[in-house]
Amino acid sequence: MPAPFPSAPSRLSGHTPLLCGLALTRIIGWGSTYYAPSVLAGYLDREMGLGPELVFSGITILLLTGAFAAPALGKHLDMHGTRRSMCVGAVICGLGLAALALAQGPVSYLASWFVIGIGHAMTLANTGNVTVAQIMGERTRRALGLMMLVTGFSSSVFWPLAAFLSQAYGWRVAWLIFAAMQIVIVLPIHFAIPAYHRSPAAEAVAGPAKADDVGSAPPAQRRATFWLLALIFSASGLVSWGLPLNLIALLQSSGLSQASAVGIASLGGPATLLARLVDAVAGERFPVERVALGGLALGPLACLIMVFAPGSAMTAVTFVVCFSAAMGVISVARATLPLALFGRQGFGAMLGKLAVPQNIAFAVAPLLFAVMIESMGNRATLVASAAIQLVGFLAMLRLVRLLRGA
């Protein structure tokens, strides 16, 4: 059994510097990997002849690598903590980004993303969430909400940064600078993570497990709870990682000008951040499954608004704000809901298992939605998006009823 967690009252304030540092590493990690290709794709196409499909295939490789590494990594994190993984992962990310800067063609480019995917799995997403859970104890939900809020600034920081560096020094230098950030900034912060110890002696003297340690899902329902969560997060993730990439084109097809479409689409970022902020500040007052249920209901409603009342700027604004707010709530729930249901004991292993279907859904989403829009049109794609999200909502509704009846 893990050693006792620190007491709650001073935990948040006592770890504020480290949490701020970890938030910075998330911005760097997501910004230099997931968001940077959007800016640098044109340079890669001109110099190496890599089209957009091949450029963004790197992200697919990153996500699939993380999916298949996650189960074994999660068990390791529960046994040994996250400090070693986070430090080694920062070095691997740095090497992968440096290799990306030196790529000469499709093979070396895609191979670099495989290396980055290993480092990404060891430092970000699930590993970062487990780190917060092991540090913060029962205050994990609020801390994760605040971390997710800050992570939302990754694109706002790294899109202009990547654009400036690539224009001033070239895309290769840009990625070399991002690689250096992993060693100079990220690695020292990861070294500051407290060592995590498991005490065999503690198991013999420990009293009954706390609810925060074991979660609210009853043992007899844990298998069903897991599969419902996997369905919920995969369905919602399929839409949240596929539809936004085509958002501007979708708005233009409804009759808006390009300038209006871009301006309205830009409201998605603030709406997502606001939803995460509300959840971080007030979410602890409500059961996390109820908050997630609200977000899952709002997503399909937003898509249907755009289907049945297209053509006006007000409709487009309502759609973008509601859809983005729903995705913001659900993105936080992907970390906090498993914690609430399964507890901190074995949290890493549980997130690792859930990462397999989630990351596969994330990886196929961009290509799937591109095909859907091309073959079905925007209106039918919105209907399909609502239907996919409805599956997630119904699964969440079933989960709430399952927990209520337990």
CSV table of C-alpha atoms in Angstrom, one decimal:
chain,number,residue,atom,x,y,z
A,1,MET,CA,0.0,0.0,0.0
A,2,PRO,CA,1.4,3.5,-0.8
A,3,ALA,CA,2.7,5.5,2.0
A,4,PRO,CA,0.0,7.9,3.5
A,5,PHE,CA,-0.7,11.0,1.4
A,6,PRO,CA,0.0,14.4,2.9
A,7,SER,CA,-2.7,16.1,4.9
A,8,ALA,CA,-5.2,18.1,2.9
A,9,PRO,CA,-5.3,21.6,4.3
A,10,SER,CA,-1.8,22.7,3.3
A,11,ARG,CA,-1.4,20.5,0.3
A,12,LEU,CA,-2.5,22.8,-2.4
A,13,SER,CA,-0.6,25.8,-1.2
A,14,GLY,CA,2.5,23.8,-0.3
A,15,HIS,CA,2.8,22.3,-3.8
A,16,THR,CA,1.9,25.5,-5.7
A,17,PRO,CA,5.4,26.1,-7.1
A,18,LEU,CA,5.7,22.5,-8.4
A,19,LEU,CA,2.2,22.5,-9.8
A,20,CYS,CA,3.0,25.8,-11.7
A,21,GLY,CA,6.1,24.1,-13.0
A,22,LEU,CA,4.2,21.0,-14.1
A,23,ALA,CA,1.7,23.3,-15.8
A,24,LEU,CA,4.5,24.9,-17.7
A,25,THR,CA,5.9,21.5,-18.8
A,26,ARG,CA,2.4,20.6,-20.1
A,27,ILE,CA,2.3,23.8,-22.2
A,28,ILE,CA,5.8,23.0,-23.6
A,29,GLY,CA,5.0,19.3,-24.1
A,30,TRP,CA,1.7,19.7,-26.0
A,31,GLY,CA,2.7,22.9,-27.7
A,32,SER,CA,6.0,21.6,-29.2
A,33,THR,CA,4.4,18.3,-30.4
A,34,TYR,CA,0.7,18.4,-31.0
A,35,TYR,CA,0.3,22.0,-32.0
A,36,ALA,CA,3.5,22.9,-33.7
A,37,PRO,CA,2.9,20.9,-36.9
A,38,SER,CA,-0.1,23.0,-37.7
A,39,VAL,CA,2.3,26.0,-38.2
A,40,LEU,CA,5.3,24.1,-39.6
A,41,ALA,CA,3.4,21.9,-42.1
A,42,GLY,CA,3.9,24.3,-45.0
A,43,TYR,CA,7.7,24.4,-44.5
A,44,LEU,CA,7.8,20.5,-44.4
A,45,ASP,CA,5.8,20.4,-47.6
A,46,ARG,CA,8.1,22.8,-49.5
A,47,GLU,CA,11.4,21.4,-48.3
A,48,MET,CA,10.7,17.6,-48.1
A,49,GLY,CA,7.5,17.2,-50.2
A,50,LEU,CA,5.5,16.0,-47.2
A,51,GLY,CA,1.8,16.7,-47.8
A,52,PRO,CA,-0.6,17.6,-44.9
A,53,GLU,CA,-1.7,13.9,-44.6
A,54,LEU,CA,1.8,12.7,-44.0
A,55,VAL,CA,2.7,15.6,-41.7
A,56,PHE,CA,-0.2,15.0,-39.4
A,57,SER,CA,0.3,11.2,-39.6
A,58,GLY,CA,3.1,12.0,-37.1
A,59,ILE,CA,0.4,12.9,-34.5
A,60,THR,CA,-1.4,9.6,-35.3
A,61,ILE,CA,1.9,7.7,-34.6
A,62,LEU,CA,2.4,9.7,-31.4
A,63,LEU,CA,-1.1,8.8,-30.1
A,64,LEU,CA,-1.0,5.2,-31.1
A,65,THR,CA,2.4,4.8,-29.5
A,66,GLY,CA,1.1,6.2,-26.3
A,67,ALA,CA,-2.0,3.9,-26.4
A,68,PHE,CA,0.1,0.8,-26.6
A,69,ALA,CA,2.6,1.9,-24.0
A,70,ALA,CA,0.0,3.1,-21.5
A,71,PRO,CA,-1.1,-0.1,-19.7
A,72,ALA,CA,2.4,-1.3,-18.8
A,73,LEU,CA,3.5,2.3,-18.0
A,74,GLY,CA,0.5,2.8,-15.7
A,75,LYS,CA,1.4,-0.2,-13.6
A,76,HIS,CA,4.9,1.1,-13.2
A,77,LEU,CA,3.7,4.5,-12.1
A,78,ASP,CA,1.6,2.9,-9.4
A,79,MET,CA,4.5,0.9,-8.1
A,80,HIS,CA,7.4,3.4,-8.4
A,81,GLY,CA,5.8,6.9,-8.8
A,82,THR,CA,6.2,9.2,-11.7
A,83,ARG,CA,9.5,11.1,-11.1
A,84,ARG,CA,11.8,8.6,-13.0
A,85,SER,CA,9.4,8.3,-15.9
A,86,MET,CA,8.9,12.0,-16.2
A,87,CYS,CA,12.6,12.7,-16.2
A,88,VAL,CA,13.5,9.9,-18.7
A,89,GLY,CA,10.5,10.9,-20.8
A,90,ALA,CA,11.7,14.5,-21.0
A,91,VAL,CA,15.1,13.3,-22.4
A,92,ILE,CA,13.4,11.0,-24.9
A,93,CYS,CA,11.1,13.9,-26.0
A,94,GLY,CA,14.1,16.1,-26.5
A,95,LEU,CA,15.9,13.4,-28.6
A,96,GLY,CA,12.8,12.9,-30.7
A,97,LEU,CA,12.3,16.6,-31.4
A,98,ALA,CA,16.0,16.9,-32.3
A,99,ALA,CA,15.6,13.9,-34.7
A,100,LEU,CA,12.6,15.7,-36.1
A,101,ALA,CA,14.7,18.7,-36.8
A,102,LEU,CA,17.2,16.6,-38.7
A,103,ALA,CA,14.6,14.5,-40.7
A,104,GLN,CA,15.4,14.2,-44.4
A,105,GLY,CA,12.3,12.4,-45.7
A,106,PRO,CA,9.1,10.6,-44.8
A,107,VAL,CA,10.8,7.6,-43.1
A,108,SER,CA,13.0,9.6,-40.7
A,109,TYR,CA,10.2,12.1,-40.1
A,110,LEU,CA,7.7,9.4,-39.0
A,111,ALA,CA,10.4,7.5,-37.1
A,112,SER,CA,11.0,10.7,-35.1
A,113,TRP,CA,7.3,10.8,-34.1
A,114,PHE,CA,7.6,7.2,-32.7
A,115,VAL,CA,10.4,8.4,-30.4
A,116,ILE,CA,8.4,11.4,-29.4
A,117,GLY,CA,5.4,9.2,-28.7
A,118,ILE,CA,7.3,7.2,-26.2
A,119,GLY,CA,8.5,10.3,-24.4
A,120,HIS,CA,5.1,11.9,-24.6
A,121,ALA,CA,3.5,8.9,-22.9
A,122,MET,CA,6.1,9.0,-20.1
A,123,THR,CA,5.6,12.7,-19.4
A,124,LEU,CA,2.2,14.0,-20.4
A,125,ALA,CA,-1.5,13.1,-20.3
A,126,ASN,CA,-1.9,10.1,-18.0
A,127,THR,CA,1.5,10.3,-16.4
A,128,GLY,CA,1.0,13.9,-15.5
A,129,ASN,CA,-2.4,13.2,-14.1
A,130,VAL,CA,-1.0,10.4,-11.9
A,131,THR,CA,1.7,12.8,-10.7
A,132,VAL,CA,-0.9,15.2,-9.5
A,133,ALA,CA,-3.0,12.5,-7.9
A,134,GLN,CA,0.1,11.2,-6.0
A,135,ILE,CA,1.0,14.7,-4.8
A,136,MET,CA,-2.4,16.2,-4.1
A,137,GLY,CA,-4.4,13.4,-2.6
A,138,GLU,CA,-8.1,14.3,-2.1
A,139,ARG,CA,-7.5,17.7,-3.6
A,140,THR,CA,-6.7,16.1,-6.9
A,141,ARG,CA,-9.9,17.0,-8.7
A,142,ARG,CA,-9.4,20.8,-8.3
A,143,ALA,CA,-5.7,20.6,-9.0
A,144,LEU,CA,-6.3,18.6,-12.2
A,145,GLY,CA,-9.0,21.1,-13.3
A,146,LEU,CA,-6.6,24.0,-12.9
A,147,MET,CA,-3.8,22.1,-14.7
A,148,MET,CA,-6.2,21.4,-17.6
A,149,LEU,CA,-7.1,25.0,-17.6
A,150,VAL,CA,-3.5,26.1,-18.0
A,151,THR,CA,-2.8,23.4,-20.6
A,152,GLY,CA,-5.4,25.1,-22.8
A,153,PHE,CA,-3.0,27.9,-23.4
A,154,SER,CA,-0.6,25.6,-25.3
A,155,SER,CA,-1.8,26.6,-28.7
A,156,SER,CA,-2.0,30.3,-27.8
A,157,VAL,CA,1.7,30.1,-26.8
A,158,PHE,CA,3.2,27.8,-29.4
A,159,TRP,CA,1.4,28.7,-32.6
A,160,PRO,CA,2.8,32.2,-32.6
A,161,LEU,CA,6.1,31.0,-31.1
A,162,ALA,CA,6.5,28.4,-33.8
A,163,ALA,CA,5.6,30.9,-36.5
A,164,PHE,CA,8.1,33.4,-35.3
A,165,LEU,CA,11.0,30.9,-34.9
A,166,SER,CA,10.4,29.3,-38.3
A,167,GLN,CA,10.2,32.6,-40.1
A,168,ALA,CA,13.3,34.0,-38.3
A,169,TYR,CA,15.5,30.9,-38.2
A,170,GLY,CA,13.8,28.1,-40.1
A,171,TRP,CA,11.6,25.2,-39.1
A,172,ARG,CA,14.6,23.0,-38.2
A,173,VAL,CA,15.9,25.5,-35.7
A,174,ALA,CA,12.4,25.9,-34.2
A,175,TRP,CA,12.2,22.2,-33.4
A,176,LEU,CA,15.8,22.2,-32.1
A,177,ILE,CA,14.8,25.0,-29.7
A,178,PHE,CA,11.8,23.0,-28.6
A,179,ALA,CA,14.1,20.0,-28.0
A,180,ALA,CA,16.4,22.2,-25.9
A,181,MET,CA,13.3,23.3,-23.8
A,182,GLN,CA,12.8,19.7,-22.8
A,183,ILE,CA,16.3,19.5,-21.4
A,184,VAL,CA,16.7,23.0,-20.0
A,185,ILE,CA,13.2,23.7,-18.6
A,186,VAL,CA,11.2,20.5,-18.4
A,187,LEU,CA,13.8,18.1,-17.1
A,188,PRO,CA,14.7,20.2,-14.0
A,189,ILE,CA,11.1,20.6,-13.1
A,190,HIS,CA,10.5,16.9,-13.3
A,191,PHE,CA,13.5,16.3,-11.0
A,192,ALA,CA,11.6,18.4,-8.4
A,193,ILE,CA,8.8,15.8,-8.2
A,194,PRO,CA,8.9,14.2,-4.7
A,195,ALA,CA,10.1,10.7,-4.6
A,196,TYR,CA,7.2,8.2,-4.2
A,197,HIS,CA,7.6,5.3,-1.8
A,198,ARG,CA,5.6,2.2,-1.2
A,199,SER,CA,5.9,0.9,2.4
A,200,PRO,CA,5.1,-2.8,2.8
A,201,ALA,CA,4.9,-2.3,6.5
A,202,ALA,CA,2.2,0.3,6.1
A,203,GLU,CA,-0.2,-2.3,4.7
A,204,ALA,CA,-0.2,-4.3,8.0
A,205,VAL,CA,-1.0,-1.3,10.1
A,206,ALA,CA,-3.3,0.6,7.8
A,207,GLY,CA,-7.0,0.9,8.8
A,208,PRO,CA,-9.9,0.8,6.4
A,209,ALA,CA,-9.2,2.4,3.1
A,210,LYS,CA,-10.5,5.9,2.5
A,211,ALA,CA,-13.1,6.5,-0.1
A,212,ASP,CA,-10.7,8.7,-2.0
A,213,ASP,CA,-8.3,5.8,-2.2
A,214,VAL,CA,-10.7,3.2,-3.5
A,215,GLY,CA,-13.3,5.3,-5.3
A,216,SER,CA,-17.1,5.2,-5.3
A,217,ALA,CA,-17.6,2.3,-7.8
A,218,PRO,CA,-18.6,-0.9,-5.9
A,219,PRO,CA,-16.4,-3.9,-6.5
A,220,ALA,CA,-19.2,-5.9,-8.2
A,221,GLN,CA,-19.7,-3.1,-10.8
A,222,ARG,CA,-16.1,-2.1,-11.6
A,223,ARG,CA,-15.9,-4.2,-14.8
A,224,ALA,CA,-19.1,-2.7,-16.2
A,225,THR,CA,-18.0,0.8,-15.0
A,226,PHE,CA,-14.7,0.5,-16.8
A,227,TRP,CA,-16.3,-0.5,-20.2
A,228,LEU,CA,-18.9,2.3,-19.8
A,229,LEU,CA,-16.1,4.8,-19.2
A,230,ALA,CA,-14.1,3.5,-22.2
A,231,LEU,CA,-17.2,3.9,-24.4
A,232,ILE,CA,-18.0,7.4,-23.0
A,233,PHE,CA,-14.5,8.8,-23.5
A,234,SER,CA,-13.9,7.1,-26.9
A,235,ALA,CA,-17.2,8.4,-28.3
A,236,SER,CA,-16.8,11.9,-27.1
A,237,GLY,CA,-13.1,11.9,-28.0
A,238,LEU,CA,-13.8,10.8,-31.6
A,239,VAL,CA,-15.8,14.0,-32.1
A,240,SER,CA,-13.7,16.4,-30.0
A,241,TRP,CA,-10.5,15.4,-31.9
A,242,GLY,CA,-12.1,15.3,-35.3
A,243,LEU,CA,-14.7,17.9,-35.7
A,244,PRO,CA,-12.7,21.0,-34.5
A,245,LEU,CA,-10.1,20.5,-37.2
A,246,ASN,CA,-12.8,21.1,-39.8
A,247,LEU,CA,-14.6,23.8,-37.9
A,248,ILE,CA,-13.8,26.8,-40.1
A,249,ALA,CA,-14.7,25.1,-43.3
A,250,LEU,CA,-17.9,23.9,-41.7
A,251,LEU,CA,-18.9,27.4,-40.7
A,252,GLN,CA,-18.1,28.7,-44.2
A,253,SER,CA,-20.3,26.1,-45.8
A,254,SER,CA,-23.2,27.4,-43.7
A,255,GLY,CA,-23.0,30.8,-45.5
A,256,LEU,CA,-20.5,32.7,-43.4
A,257,SER,CA,-17.6,34.6,-44.9
A,258,GLN,CA,-14.1,33.4,-44.2
A,259,ALA,CA,-13.4,36.3,-41.8
A,260,SER,CA,-16.6,35.6,-39.9
A,261,ALA,CA,-15.9,31.9,-39.7
A,262,VAL,CA,-12.4,32.4,-38.4
A,263,GLY,CA,-13.6,35.0,-35.8
A,264,ILE,CA,-16.4,32.8,-34.6
A,265,ALA,CA,-14.3,29.7,-34.5
A,266,SER,CA,-11.8,31.6,-32.3
A,267,LEU,CA,-14.4,31.8,-29.6
A,268,GLY,CA,-13.9,28.1,-29.0
A,269,GLY,CA,-10.7,28.5,-27.1
A,270,PRO,CA,-12.1,31.0,-24.5
A,271,ALA,CA,-15.3,28.9,-24.2
A,272,THR,CA,-13.3,25.7,-23.4
A,273,LEU,CA,-11.1,27.6,-20.9
A,274,LEU,CA,-14.1,29.1,-19.2
A,275,ALA,CA,-15.7,25.7,-18.9
A,276,ARG,CA,-12.6,24.2,-17.4
A,277,LEU,CA,-12.3,27.2,-15.0
A,278,VAL,CA,-15.8,26.8,-13.7
A,279,ASP,CA,-15.2,23.0,-13.3
A,280,ALA,CA,-12.0,23.7,-11.4
A,281,VAL,CA,-13.4,26.3,-9.1
A,282,ALA,CA,-16.9,25.0,-8.5
A,283,GLY,CA,-16.8,21.4,-9.6
A,284,GLU,CA,-16.0,19.9,-6.2
A,285,ARG,CA,-19.5,21.0,-5.1
A,286,PHE,CA,-21.1,18.5,-7.5
A,287,PRO,CA,-20.5,14.8,-8.2
A,288,VAL,CA,-18.1,14.5,-11.1
A,289,GLU,CA,-20.4,12.1,-12.9
A,290,ARG,CA,-23.2,14.7,-12.9
A,291,VAL,CA,-20.9,17.3,-14.3
A,292,ALA,CA,-19.7,15.0,-17.1
A,293,LEU,CA,-23.4,14.1,-17.9
A,294,GLY,CA,-24.1,17.7,-18.4
A,295,GLY,CA,-21.2,18.1,-20.8
A,296,LEU,CA,-22.1,15.0,-22.7
A,297,ALA,CA,-25.7,16.4,-23.2
A,298,LEU,CA,-24.6,19.8,-24.4
A,299,GLY,CA,-22.3,18.5,-27.2
A,300,PRO,CA,-25.0,16.8,-29.4
A,301,LEU,CA,-27.4,19.6,-28.7
A,302,ALA,CA,-24.9,22.1,-30.1
A,303,CYS,CA,-24.4,20.1,-33.3
A,304,LEU,CA,-28.2,19.8,-33.8
A,305,ILE,CA,-28.6,23.5,-33.4
A,306,MET,CA,-26.2,24.0,-36.3
A,307,VAL,CA,-28.2,21.4,-38.3
A,308,PHE,CA,-31.7,22.8,-37.9
A,309,ALA,CA,-30.9,26.5,-37.7
A,310,PRO,CA,-27.9,27.1,-40.0
A,311,GLY,CA,-26.9,30.3,-41.9
A,312,SER,CA,-26.8,32.9,-39.2
A,313,ALA,CA,-23.8,34.3,-37.2
A,314,MET,CA,-25.8,33.9,-33.9
A,315,THR,CA,-26.4,30.2,-34.6
A,316,ALA,CA,-22.7,29.7,-35.4
A,317,VAL,CA,-21.7,31.5,-32.2
A,318,THR,CA,-24.1,29.4,-30.1
A,319,PHE,CA,-22.8,26.2,-31.7
A,320,VAL,CA,-19.1,27.0,-31.2
A,321,VAL,CA,-19.5,28.2,-27.6
A,322,CYS,CA,-21.7,25.3,-26.5
A,323,PHE,CA,-19.7,22.6,-28.3
A,324,SER,CA,-16.4,24.0,-27.0
A,325,ALA,CA,-17.7,24.3,-23.5
A,326,ALA,CA,-18.9,20.7,-23.6
A,327,MET,CA,-15.6,19.5,-24.8
A,328,GLY,CA,-13.8,21.5,-22.0
A,329,VAL,CA,-15.9,19.8,-19.3
A,330,ILE,CA,-15.4,16.3,-20.8
A,331,SER,CA,-11.6,16.8,-21.2
A,332,VAL,CA,-11.4,17.4,-17.4
A,333,ALA,CA,-13.7,14.5,-16.7
A,334,ARG,CA,-11.4,12.1,-18.6
A,335,ALA,CA,-8.9,12.6,-15.7
A,336,THR,CA,-11.3,13.2,-12.7
A,337,LEU,CA,-14.0,10.7,-13.4
A,338,PRO,CA,-11.8,7.6,-13.3
A,339,LEU,CA,-10.2,9.0,-10.1
A,340,ALA,CA,-13.6,9.5,-8.4
A,341,LEU,CA,-14.9,6.0,-9.4
A,342,PHE,CA,-11.8,3.9,-8.9
A,343,GLY,CA,-9.7,6.0,-6.4
A,344,ARG,CA,-6.0,6.8,-6.2
A,345,GLN,CA,-5.0,3.1,-5.6
A,346,GLY,CA,-4.1,1.8,-9.0
A,347,PHE,CA,-4.9,5.1,-10.6
A,348,GLY,CA,-2.0,4.8,-13.1
A,349,ALA,CA,-3.0,1.3,-14.2
A,350,MET,CA,-6.6,2.3,-14.7
A,351,LEU,CA,-5.7,5.4,-16.8
A,352,GLY,CA,-3.3,3.2,-18.8
A,353,LYS,CA,-6.1,0.7,-19.6
A,354,LEU,CA,-8.5,3.5,-20.6
A,355,ALA,CA,-5.8,5.1,-22.8
A,356,VAL,CA,-5.9,2.3,-25.3
A,357,PRO,CA,-9.4,2.8,-26.7
A,358,GLN,CA,-9.2,6.6,-26.1
A,359,ASN,CA,-6.0,7.1,-28.0
A,360,ILE,CA,-7.1,4.9,-30.8
A,361,ALA,CA,-10.2,7.0,-31.2
A,362,PHE,CA,-8.2,10.2,-31.0
A,363,ALA,CA,-5.8,8.9,-33.6
A,364,VAL,CA,-8.4,7.9,-36.2
A,365,ALA,CA,-10.7,11.0,-35.6
A,366,PRO,CA,-9.0,13.5,-38.0
A,367,LEU,CA,-9.0,11.1,-40.9
A,368,LEU,CA,-12.5,9.8,-40.2
A,369,PHE,CA,-14.0,13.3,-40.1
A,370,ALA,CA,-12.2,14.3,-43.3
A,371,VAL,CA,-13.7,11.3,-45.1
A,372,MET,CA,-17.1,11.9,-43.6
A,373,ILE,CA,-17.2,15.6,-44.7
A,374,GLU,CA,-15.9,14.6,-48.2
A,375,SER,CA,-18.4,11.8,-48.7
A,376,MET,CA,-21.4,12.9,-46.7
A,377,GLY,CA,-21.3,16.7,-46.5
A,378,ASN,CA,-21.2,19.0,-43.6
A,379,ARG,CA,-24.8,18.7,-42.5
A,380,ALA,CA,-24.8,14.9,-42.4
A,381,THR,CA,-21.4,15.0,-40.6
A,382,LEU,CA,-23.0,17.2,-37.9
A,383,VAL,CA,-25.9,14.7,-37.5
A,384,ALA,CA,-23.4,11.9,-37.3
A,385,SER,CA,-21.4,13.9,-34.7
A,386,ALA,CA,-24.5,14.4,-32.6
A,387,ALA,CA,-25.3,10.6,-32.9
A,388,ILE,CA,-21.8,9.6,-31.8
A,389,GLN,CA,-21.9,12.0,-28.8
A,390,LEU,CA,-25.4,10.7,-27.9
A,391,VAL,CA,-23.9,7.2,-27.6
A,392,GLY,CA,-21.5,8.7,-25.0
A,393,PHE,CA,-24.4,10.5,-23.2
A,394,LEU,CA,-26.5,7.3,-23.0
A,395,ALA,CA,-23.5,5.4,-21.7
A,396,MET,CA,-23.0,8.1,-19.0
A,397,LEU,CA,-26.7,8.0,-18.1
A,398,ARG,CA,-26.4,4.2,-17.7
A,399,LEU,CA,-23.3,4.7,-15.5
A,400,VAL,CA,-25.1,7.2,-13.3
A,401,ARG,CA,-28.0,4.8,-12.8
A,402,LEU,CA,-25.7,1.9,-12.2
A,403,LEU,CA,-23.9,3.9,-9.4
A,404,ARG,CA,-27.2,5.1,-7.9
A,405,GLY,CA,-28.5,1.5,-7.7
A,406,ALA,CA,-25.4,0.1,-6.2
